[in-house]
Short mmCIF file of C-alpha atoms in Angstrom, two decimals:
data_model
loop_
_atom_site.label_atom_id
_atom_site.label_comp_id
_atom_site.label_asym_id
_atom_site.label_seq_id
_atom_site.Cartn_x
_atom_site.Cartn_y
_atom_site.Cartn_z
CA MET A 1 0.00 0.00 0.03
CA PRO A 2 1.46 3.42 -0.90
CA LEU A 3 2.43 5.67 1.94
CA ASN A 4 -0.24 8.35 1.05
CA GLU A 5 -3.00 5.77 1.26
CA ILE A 6 -1.81 4.69 4.73
CA ASP A 7 -1.84 8.36 5.88
CA LEU A 8 -5.42 8.80 4.62
CA ASP A 9 -6.50 5.62 6.38
CA HIS A 10 -4.92 6.85 9.57
CA ALA A 11 -6.53 10.31 9.24
CA ASP A 12 -9.89 8.72 8.64
CA GLY A 13 -9.45 6.63 11.77
CA VAL A 14 -8.43 9.61 13.92
CA ALA A 15 -11.44 11.60 12.54
CA ALA A 16 -13.75 8.79 13.45
CA ASP A 17 -12.26 8.50 16.93
CA VAL A 18 -12.65 12.20 17.55
CA ASP A 19 -16.28 12.16 16.34
CA SER A 20 -17.03 9.14 18.49
CA GLU A 21 -15.57 10.81 21.61
CA ARG A 22 -17.62 13.95 20.88
CA ARG A 23 -20.76 11.98 20.57
CA MET A 24 -20.05 10.05 23.77
CA ARG A 25 -19.62 13.32 25.65
CA GLU A 26 -22.95 14.50 24.31
CA ILE A 27 -24.64 11.28 25.33
CA ARG A 28 -23.16 11.36 28.84
CA ALA A 29 -24.33 14.97 29.33
CA VAL A 30 -27.94 14.05 28.22
CA VAL A 31 -28.05 10.82 30.37
CA GLY A 32 -26.59 12.85 33.27
CA ARG A 33 -29.84 14.92 33.31
CA LEU A 34 -31.97 11.78 34.01
CA PRO A 35 -33.27 11.17 37.53
CA ALA A 36 -30.79 9.09 39.49
CA GLY A 37 -32.91 5.91 39.41
CA GLN A 38 -33.37 6.05 35.60
CA ARG A 39 -29.71 6.91 35.15
CA ALA A 40 -28.60 3.93 37.19
CA VAL A 41 -30.77 1.60 35.13
CA VAL A 42 -29.53 3.10 31.83
CA GLU A 43 -25.87 2.76 32.94
CA LEU A 44 -26.26 -0.92 33.91
CA VAL A 45 -28.49 -2.05 31.07
CA TRP A 46 -27.26 0.01 28.11
CA TRP A 47 -23.66 0.73 28.94
CA SER A 48 -22.65 -2.30 31.04
CA GLY A 49 -24.73 -4.82 29.16
CA CYS A 50 -26.54 -6.19 32.25
CA SER A 51 -29.79 -8.03 31.80
CA MET A 52 -32.87 -6.61 33.45
CA GLN A 53 -32.63 -9.24 36.06
CA GLU A 54 -28.92 -8.47 36.80
CA ALA A 55 -29.70 -4.82 36.98
CA ALA A 56 -32.53 -5.47 39.35
CA GLU A 57 -30.33 -7.53 41.59
CA ALA A 58 -27.51 -4.99 41.52
CA LEU A 59 -29.91 -2.20 42.48
CA GLY A 60 -31.96 -4.22 44.93
CA LEU A 61 -35.15 -3.57 42.95
CA PRO A 62 -37.91 -5.70 41.43
CA VAL A 63 -37.45 -6.44 37.71
CA GLY A 64 -40.64 -4.59 36.96
CA THR A 65 -39.21 -1.36 38.48
CA VAL A 66 -36.12 -1.70 36.34
CA LYS A 67 -38.25 -2.17 33.16
CA SER A 68 -40.44 0.82 33.99
CA ARG A 69 -37.47 3.10 34.73
CA LEU A 70 -35.81 1.99 31.46
CA ALA A 71 -38.97 2.68 29.58
CA ARG A 72 -39.28 6.17 31.14
CA ALA A 73 -35.61 6.85 30.29
CA ARG A 74 -36.28 5.78 26.71
CA ALA A 75 -39.26 8.08 26.41
CA ARG A 76 -37.37 10.95 27.98
CA LEU A 77 -34.22 10.47 25.90
CA GLY A 78 -35.96 9.56 22.65
CA ASP A 79 -36.59 13.22 21.72
CA GLN A 80 -33.04 14.36 22.36
CA PRO A 81 -31.16 15.15 19.14
CA VAL A 82 -28.18 13.03 20.28
CA PHE A 83 -30.45 9.97 20.56
CA LEU A 84 -32.22 10.25 17.20
CA GLN A 85 -30.49 7.06 16.03
CA ARG A 86 -33.02 4.68 17.64
CA GLU A 87 -30.72 1.73 17.85
CA GLU A 88 -28.95 3.51 20.72
CA LEU A 89 -32.13 3.22 22.70
CA ALA A 90 -32.59 -0.49 22.10
#
């Protein structure tokens, strides 16, 4: 591969990393405005990959409470510009 193509690939990678970091800061700021209970569920389920049951156990809550808090967080975050890509709310 010619050197100039390697430089372009690296530049594209750096630009993608910078964009990804900017987007993550935006997401953290929006999630940070959620009530504490909803934020805890979002952090465990969306970011840490816990199941609803695992999140419930970690928080000492019934699974139904975890589900309702996650649903309320989805509803609240769904209209935020940073969350317009719906797969982030799945």
